[in-house]
mmCIF file of C-alpha atoms and ligand atoms in Angstrom:
data_model
loop_
_atom_site.group_PDB
_atom_site.id
_atom_site.type_symbol
_atom_site.label_atom_id
_atom_site.label_comp_id
_atom_site.label_asym_id
_atom_site.label_seq_id
_atom_site.Cartn_x
_atom_site.Cartn_y
_atom_site.Cartn_z
ATOM 1 C CA UNK F 1 0.023 0.160 0.082
ATOM 2 C CA UNK F 2 1.365 3.449 -1.009
ATOM 3 C CA UNK F 3 0.520 5.524 2.020
ATOM 4 C CA UNK F 4 2.101 8.686 0.744
ATOM 5 C CA UNK F 5 0.210 8.622 -1.924
ATOM 6 C CA UNK F 6 -3.132 8.197 0.017
ATOM 7 C CA UNK F 7 -2.170 11.249 2.390
ATOM 8 C CA UNK F 8 -1.162 13.410 -0.618
ATOM 9 C CA UNK F 9 -4.635 12.598 -1.974
ATOM 10 C CA UNK F 10 -6.124 13.721 1.398
ATOM 11 C CA UNK F 11 -3.590 16.952 1.481
ATOM 12 C CA UNK F 12 -4.766 18.240 -1.840
ATOM 13 C CA UNK F 13 -8.244 17.803 -1.149
ATOM 14 C CA UNK F 14 -8.026 19.367 2.222
ATOM 15 C CA UNK F 15 -6.214 22.278 0.705
ATOM 16 C CA UNK F 16 -3.175 21.446 3.396
ATOM 17 C CA UNK F 17 0.577 21.473 2.789
ATOM 18 C CA UNK F 18 1.509 18.642 4.892
ATOM 19 C CA UNK F 19 0.420 16.442 7.609
ATOM 20 C CA UNK F 20 1.897 17.832 10.945
ATOM 21 C CA UNK F 21 1.176 15.317 13.413
ATOM 22 C CA UNK F 22 0.569 16.160 17.088
ATOM 23 C CA UNK F 23 -2.078 13.978 17.968
ATOM 24 C CA UNK F 24 -3.980 10.456 17.236
ATOM 25 C CA UNK F 25 -7.606 10.420 17.916
ATOM 26 C CA UNK F 26 -9.025 7.137 18.996
ATOM 27 C CA UNK F 27 -12.483 6.074 18.779
ATOM 28 C CA UNK F 28 -13.408 3.824 22.094
ATOM 29 C CA UNK F 29 -15.982 1.089 21.325
ATOM 30 C CA UNK F 30 -14.450 -1.166 18.582
ATOM 31 C CA UNK F 31 -11.191 0.071 18.748
ATOM 32 C CA UNK F 32 -9.828 0.297 22.088
ATOM 33 C CA UNK F 33 -11.935 -2.224 23.497
ATOM 34 C CA UNK F 34 -13.642 -5.321 22.008
ATOM 35 C CA UNK F 35 -16.796 -4.058 23.573
ATOM 36 C CA UNK F 36 -19.009 -4.150 20.289
ATOM 37 C CA UNK F 37 -20.241 -7.775 20.595
ATOM 38 C CA UNK F 38 -21.958 -6.896 23.864
ATOM 39 C CA UNK F 39 -23.019 -3.658 22.987
ATOM 40 C CA UNK F 40 -24.714 -5.441 20.055
ATOM 41 C CA UNK F 41 -26.287 -8.051 22.255
ATOM 42 C CA UNK F 42 -27.732 -5.515 24.738
ATOM 43 C CA UNK F 43 -29.114 -3.026 22.270
ATOM 44 C CA UNK F 44 -30.788 -5.563 20.084
ATOM 45 C CA UNK F 45 -32.279 -7.147 22.917
ATOM 46 C CA UNK F 46 -33.568 -3.692 24.951
ATOM 47 C CA UNK F 47 -34.775 -2.287 21.304
ATOM 48 C CA UNK F 48 -36.709 -5.790 20.663
ATOM 49 C CA UNK F 49 -38.325 -5.795 23.866
ATOM 50 C CA UNK F 50 -39.762 -2.460 23.394
ATOM 51 C CA UNK F 51 -41.221 -3.451 20.060
ATOM 52 C CA UNK F 52 -38.515 -2.001 17.733
ATOM 53 C CA UNK F 53 -37.181 -4.357 14.454
ATOM 54 C CA UNK F 54 -33.622 -3.927 15.763
ATOM 55 C CA UNK F 55 -31.041 -6.477 14.948
ATOM 56 C CA UNK F 56 -27.116 -6.663 15.899
ATOM 57 C CA UNK F 57 -26.169 -5.583 12.381
ATOM 58 C CA UNK F 58 -28.423 -2.241 13.076
ATOM 59 C CA UNK F 59 -26.208 -1.552 15.921
ATOM 60 C CA UNK F 60 -23.056 -1.942 14.043
ATOM 61 C CA UNK F 61 -24.760 0.633 11.661
ATOM 62 C CA UNK F 62 -25.768 2.868 14.403
ATOM 63 C CA UNK F 63 -22.353 2.758 16.159
ATOM 64 C CA UNK F 64 -21.171 6.046 17.552
ATOM 65 C CA UNK F 65 -24.615 7.696 18.094
ATOM 66 C CA UNK F 66 -25.435 8.399 21.533
ATOM 67 C CA UNK F 67 -28.073 6.204 23.092
ATOM 68 C CA UNK F 68 -30.893 8.966 22.861
ATOM 69 C CA UNK F 69 -30.069 9.460 19.072
ATOM 70 C CA UNK F 70 -29.952 5.496 18.314
ATOM 71 C CA UNK F 71 -33.571 5.268 19.998
ATOM 72 C CA UNK F 72 -34.954 8.519 18.302
ATOM 73 C CA UNK F 73 -33.451 7.543 14.982
ATOM 74 C CA UNK F 74 -35.206 3.845 15.301
ATOM 75 C CA UNK F 75 -38.539 5.322 16.330
ATOM 76 C CA UNK F 76 -38.601 7.993 13.396
ATOM 77 C CA UNK F 77 -37.703 5.263 11.016
ATOM 78 C CA UNK F 78 -40.191 2.548 12.147
ATOM 79 C CA UNK F 79 -43.102 4.760 13.861
ATOM 80 C CA UNK F 80 -42.688 7.905 11.880
ATOM 81 C CA UNK F 81 -42.243 9.817 15.239
ATOM 82 C CA UNK F 82 -39.444 10.796 17.676
ATOM 83 C CA UNK F 83 -39.142 8.666 20.957
ATOM 84 C CA UNK F 84 -39.981 9.918 24.111
ATOM 85 C CA UNK F 85 -37.882 11.355 26.960
ATOM 86 C CA UNK F 86 -39.467 8.862 29.219
ATOM 87 C CA UNK F 87 -38.991 5.760 26.801
ATOM 88 C CA UNK F 88 -35.471 7.215 25.966
ATOM 89 C CA UNK F 89 -34.499 7.065 29.462
ATOM 90 C CA UNK F 90 -35.932 3.981 30.336
ATOM 91 C CA UNK F 91 -34.429 2.056 27.383
ATOM 92 C CA UNK F 92 -30.764 3.728 28.237
ATOM 93 C CA UNK F 93 -31.279 2.543 31.894
ATOM 94 C CA UNK F 94 -32.205 -1.167 30.506
ATOM 95 C CA UNK F 95 -29.209 -1.210 28.108
ATOM 96 C CA UNK F 96 -26.701 -0.135 30.869
ATOM 97 C CA UNK F 97 -28.405 -2.597 33.238
ATOM 98 C CA UNK F 98 -27.704 -5.493 30.957
ATOM 99 C CA UNK F 99 -24.323 -4.372 29.946
ATOM 100 C CA UNK F 100 -23.420 -4.302 33.730
ATOM 101 C CA UNK F 101 -24.278 -7.997 33.976
ATOM 102 C CA UNK F 102 -21.376 -9.059 31.176
ATOM 103 C CA UNK F 103 -18.149 -9.487 32.182
ATOM 104 C CA UNK F 104 -15.517 -6.586 31.923
ATOM 105 C CA UNK F 105 -14.764 -5.620 28.155
ATOM 106 C CA UNK F 106 -11.068 -6.704 26.996
ATOM 107 C CA UNK F 107 -8.908 -4.343 25.549
ATOM 108 C CA UNK F 108 -8.906 -4.756 21.568
ATOM 109 C CA UNK F 109 -5.695 -6.800 20.314
ATOM 110 C CA UNK F 110 -3.029 -4.663 19.469
ATOM 111 C CA UNK F 111 -4.499 -1.396 21.075
ATOM 112 C CA UNK F 112 -2.234 -1.178 24.094
ATOM 113 C CA UNK F 113 0.944 -1.577 21.586
ATOM 114 C CA UNK F 114 -0.673 0.858 19.158
ATOM 115 C CA UNK F 115 -1.358 3.676 22.026
ATOM 116 C CA UNK F 116 2.528 3.021 23.348
ATOM 117 C CA UNK F 117 3.726 3.468 19.767
ATOM 118 C CA UNK F 118 1.802 6.992 19.344
ATOM 119 C CA UNK F 119 3.058 8.266 22.757
ATOM 120 C CA UNK F 120 6.837 7.073 22.203
ATOM 121 C CA UNK F 121 6.667 9.320 18.951
ATOM 122 C CA UNK F 122 6.024 12.320 21.468
ATOM 123 C CA UNK F 123 2.200 12.334 19.798
ATOM 124 C CA UNK F 124 -0.988 12.817 22.149
ATOM 125 C CA UNK F 125 -3.264 9.702 22.217
ATOM 126 C CA UNK F 126 -7.132 11.336 22.550
ATOM 127 C CA UNK F 127 -10.146 9.831 22.969
ATOM 128 C CA UNK F 128 -13.614 10.518 20.981
ATOM 129 C CA UNK F 129 -16.470 8.600 21.817
ATOM 130 C CA UNK F 130 -20.182 8.289 21.758
ATOM 131 C CA UNK F 131 -20.074 6.592 24.914
ATOM 132 C CA UNK F 132 -21.307 8.219 28.290
ATOM 133 C CA UNK F 133 -20.837 5.102 30.837
ATOM 134 C CA UNK F 134 -20.322 6.607 34.014
ATOM 135 C CA UNK F 135 -17.267 4.106 34.749
ATOM 136 C CA UNK F 136 -15.823 5.058 31.412
ATOM 137 C CA UNK F 137 -12.489 7.205 32.728
ATOM 138 C CA UNK F 138 -11.814 4.579 35.401
ATOM 139 C CA UNK F 139 -12.178 1.577 32.537
ATOM 140 C CA UNK F 140 -9.666 3.574 30.297
ATOM 141 C CA UNK F 141 -7.217 4.487 32.721
ATOM 142 C CA UNK F 142 -7.202 0.652 34.283
ATOM 143 C CA UNK F 143 -6.531 -0.551 30.986
ATOM 144 C CA UNK F 144 -4.204 2.244 29.404
ATOM 145 C CA UNK F 145 -2.685 3.379 32.715
ATOM 146 C CA UNK F 146 -0.959 6.984 32.517
ATOM 147 C CA UNK F 147 -2.007 7.190 28.500
ATOM 148 C CA UNK F 148 -4.432 9.189 28.242
ATOM 149 C CA UNK F 149 -4.878 12.541 30.192
ATOM 150 C CA UNK F 150 -8.750 13.270 31.023
ATOM 151 C CA UNK F 151 -8.766 16.809 29.487
ATOM 152 C CA UNK F 152 -8.458 14.757 26.213
ATOM 153 C CA UNK F 153 -11.281 12.439 26.124
ATOM 154 C CA UNK F 154 -14.702 13.552 24.631
ATOM 155 C CA UNK F 155 -17.489 11.767 25.464
ATOM 156 C CA UNK F 156 -21.320 12.019 24.975
ATOM 157 C CA UNK F 157 -21.421 14.251 28.202
ATOM 158 C CA UNK F 158 -19.456 16.722 26.228
ATOM 159 C CA UNK F 159 -21.589 17.199 23.097
ATOM 160 C CA UNK F 160 -25.181 18.122 22.053
ATOM 161 C CA UNK F 161 -24.666 16.426 18.852
ATOM 162 C CA UNK F 162 -23.119 13.117 18.845
ATOM 163 C CA UNK F 163 -21.478 11.236 15.548
ATOM 164 C CA UNK F 164 -22.200 11.273 12.587
ATOM 165 C CA UNK F 165 -21.929 14.942 13.144
ATOM 166 C CA UNK F 166 -18.680 16.047 13.244
ATOM 167 C CA UNK F 167 -18.907 18.022 16.542
ATOM 168 C CA UNK F 168 -17.302 15.456 18.915
ATOM 169 C CA UNK F 169 -14.291 15.431 16.667
ATOM 170 C CA UNK F 170 -14.058 19.252 16.397
ATOM 171 C CA UNK F 171 -14.144 19.635 20.113
ATOM 172 C CA UNK F 172 -11.477 16.998 20.426
ATOM 173 C CA UNK F 173 -9.270 19.541 18.130
ATOM 174 C CA UNK F 174 -10.366 22.565 20.298
ATOM 175 C CA UNK F 175 -9.337 20.525 23.375
ATOM 176 C CA UNK F 176 -5.897 19.406 22.198
ATOM 177 C CA UNK F 177 -5.588 23.028 20.617
ATOM 178 C CA UNK F 178 -5.123 21.304 17.235
ATOM 179 C CA UNK F 179 -5.920 22.031 13.588
ATOM 180 C CA UNK F 180 -7.182 19.265 11.206
ATOM 181 C CA UNK F 181 -3.411 18.589 9.625
ATOM 182 C CA UNK F 182 -2.120 17.978 13.086
ATOM 183 C CA UNK F 183 -4.326 14.935 14.021
ATOM 184 C CA UNK F 184 -5.520 11.709 12.508
ATOM 185 C CA UNK F 185 -8.297 9.572 13.925
ATOM 186 C CA UNK F 186 -8.921 5.826 14.263
ATOM 187 C CA UNK F 187 -12.187 4.685 13.748
ATOM 188 C CA UNK F 188 -14.209 1.324 13.161
ATOM 189 C CA UNK F 189 -17.904 2.578 12.473
ATOM 190 C CA UNK F 190 -19.474 4.100 9.488
ATOM 191 C CA UNK F 191 -21.204 6.992 11.384
ATOM 192 C CA UNK F 192 -17.716 7.620 13.082
ATOM 193 C CA UNK F 193 -15.583 7.650 10.072
ATOM 194 C CA UNK F 194 -18.449 10.041 8.543
ATOM 195 C CA UNK F 195 -18.100 12.268 11.615
ATOM 196 C CA UNK F 196 -14.288 12.473 11.320
ATOM 197 C CA UNK F 197 -14.586 13.034 7.775
ATOM 198 C CA UNK F 198 -16.643 16.071 8.201
ATOM 199 C CA UNK F 199 -14.555 17.537 10.670
ATOM 200 C CA UNK F 200 -11.764 17.282 7.743
ATOM 201 C CA UNK F 201 -9.541 14.942 9.579
ATOM 202 C CA UNK F 202 -7.680 12.113 8.194
ATOM 203 C CA UNK F 203 -9.276 8.955 8.985
ATOM 204 C CA UNK F 204 -7.986 5.477 9.403
ATOM 205 C CA UNK F 205 -10.777 2.687 9.810
ATOM 206 C CA UNK F 206 -10.144 -0.709 11.467
ATOM 207 C CA UNK F 207 -13.026 -3.359 10.292
ATOM 208 C CA UNK F 208 -13.398 -5.152 13.684
ATOM 209 C CA UNK F 209 -16.754 -5.795 13.284
ATOM 210 C CA UNK F 210 -19.141 -8.189 11.055
ATOM 211 C CA UNK F 211 -19.869 -5.023 8.451
ATOM 212 C CA UNK F 212 -18.633 -5.177 4.906
ATOM 213 C CA UNK F 213 -15.345 -3.056 4.328
ATOM 214 C CA UNK F 214 -17.159 -1.175 1.635
ATOM 215 C CA UNK F 215 -19.322 0.599 4.109
ATOM 216 C CA UNK F 216 -16.402 1.903 5.653
ATOM 217 C CA UNK F 217 -14.790 3.233 2.302
ATOM 218 C CA UNK F 218 -18.393 4.481 1.371
ATOM 219 C CA UNK F 219 -18.344 6.580 4.623
ATOM 220 C CA UNK F 220 -14.916 8.035 3.635
ATOM 221 C CA UNK F 221 -12.176 6.555 5.206
ATOM 222 C CA UNK F 222 -8.758 7.115 4.036
ATOM 223 C CA UNK F 223 -7.308 3.876 5.014
ATOM 224 C CA UNK F 224 -8.966 0.621 5.993
ATOM 225 C CA UNK F 225 -7.318 -2.420 8.086
ATOM 226 C CA UNK F 226 -8.789 -5.513 9.022
ATOM 227 C CA UNK F 227 -8.092 -5.116 12.552
ATOM 228 C CA UNK F 228 -6.232 -2.679 14.871
ATOM 229 C CA UNK F 229 -3.214 -5.358 15.311
ATOM 230 C CA UNK F 230 -2.863 -4.839 11.452
ATOM 231 C CA UNK F 231 -2.923 -1.036 11.691
ATOM 232 C CA UNK F 232 -0.422 -1.424 14.492
ATOM 233 C CA UNK F 233 1.619 -3.717 12.613
ATOM 234 C CA UNK F 234 1.824 -1.158 9.614
ATOM 235 C CA UNK F 235 2.161 2.113 12.006
ATOM 236 C CA UNK F 236 5.374 2.809 11.763
ATOM 237 C CA UNK F 237 5.348 2.808 7.597
ATOM 238 C CA UNK F 238 1.963 5.274 8.052
ATOM 239 C CA UNK F 239 3.940 7.534 10.295
ATOM 240 C CA UNK F 240 6.945 7.743 8.165
ATOM 241 C CA UNK F 241 4.813 8.637 5.225
ATOM 242 C CA UNK F 242 3.619 11.692 7.143
ATOM 243 C CA UNK F 243 7.026 13.037 7.364
HETATM 244 MG MG1 MG E 301 -16.412 2.542 17.622
#
């Protein structure tokens, strides 16, 4: 793969002279943690119980949205109107309750190694997630000790509009005092890729779920890898190509 050619194409399109990398913005679920199988199971169960048609694949297609947005989008599509605040609260709580019965989500294979590589280069690793679990910060710290500064984490608590809107990524740029040519994104979900691309960022996708790779390409991913480990293995070559 000619990474330099792909980066040049991105630079030309965005009107940047070069990538001057200072930070890597990581999505969380399906990138840092292998948590999507649990989310898929919990969401599809709660939504089906509430009368929605909502398969595990639907969970992957909606990945990145906040819980409220996921429910509203399904309600509009299936019943022609948004959900009520009561239903949103009830379903979000039910989903969290089911999720809490699962074993702790494991780190994604290759994720720790990749974040360490990023850090060793003097780059700032940041997190941009649509998740809003209360225990999220503890989970990050216990799995990636000392690697993510809490002021460099954007969650669903920090933005009104979640992915696929660019807002979470734009806020990350602001928090990191970065311009779009100073950061790249690692995402796994089509809506996450859309959000990052809409923020003008070079976006690497790792297809860690069951969706077709073409879905990530259509969302605008600049590079696609079959796993985080595969991306980690190529990281040095990609970084050198930004120079
Ligand atoms: Mg994700």
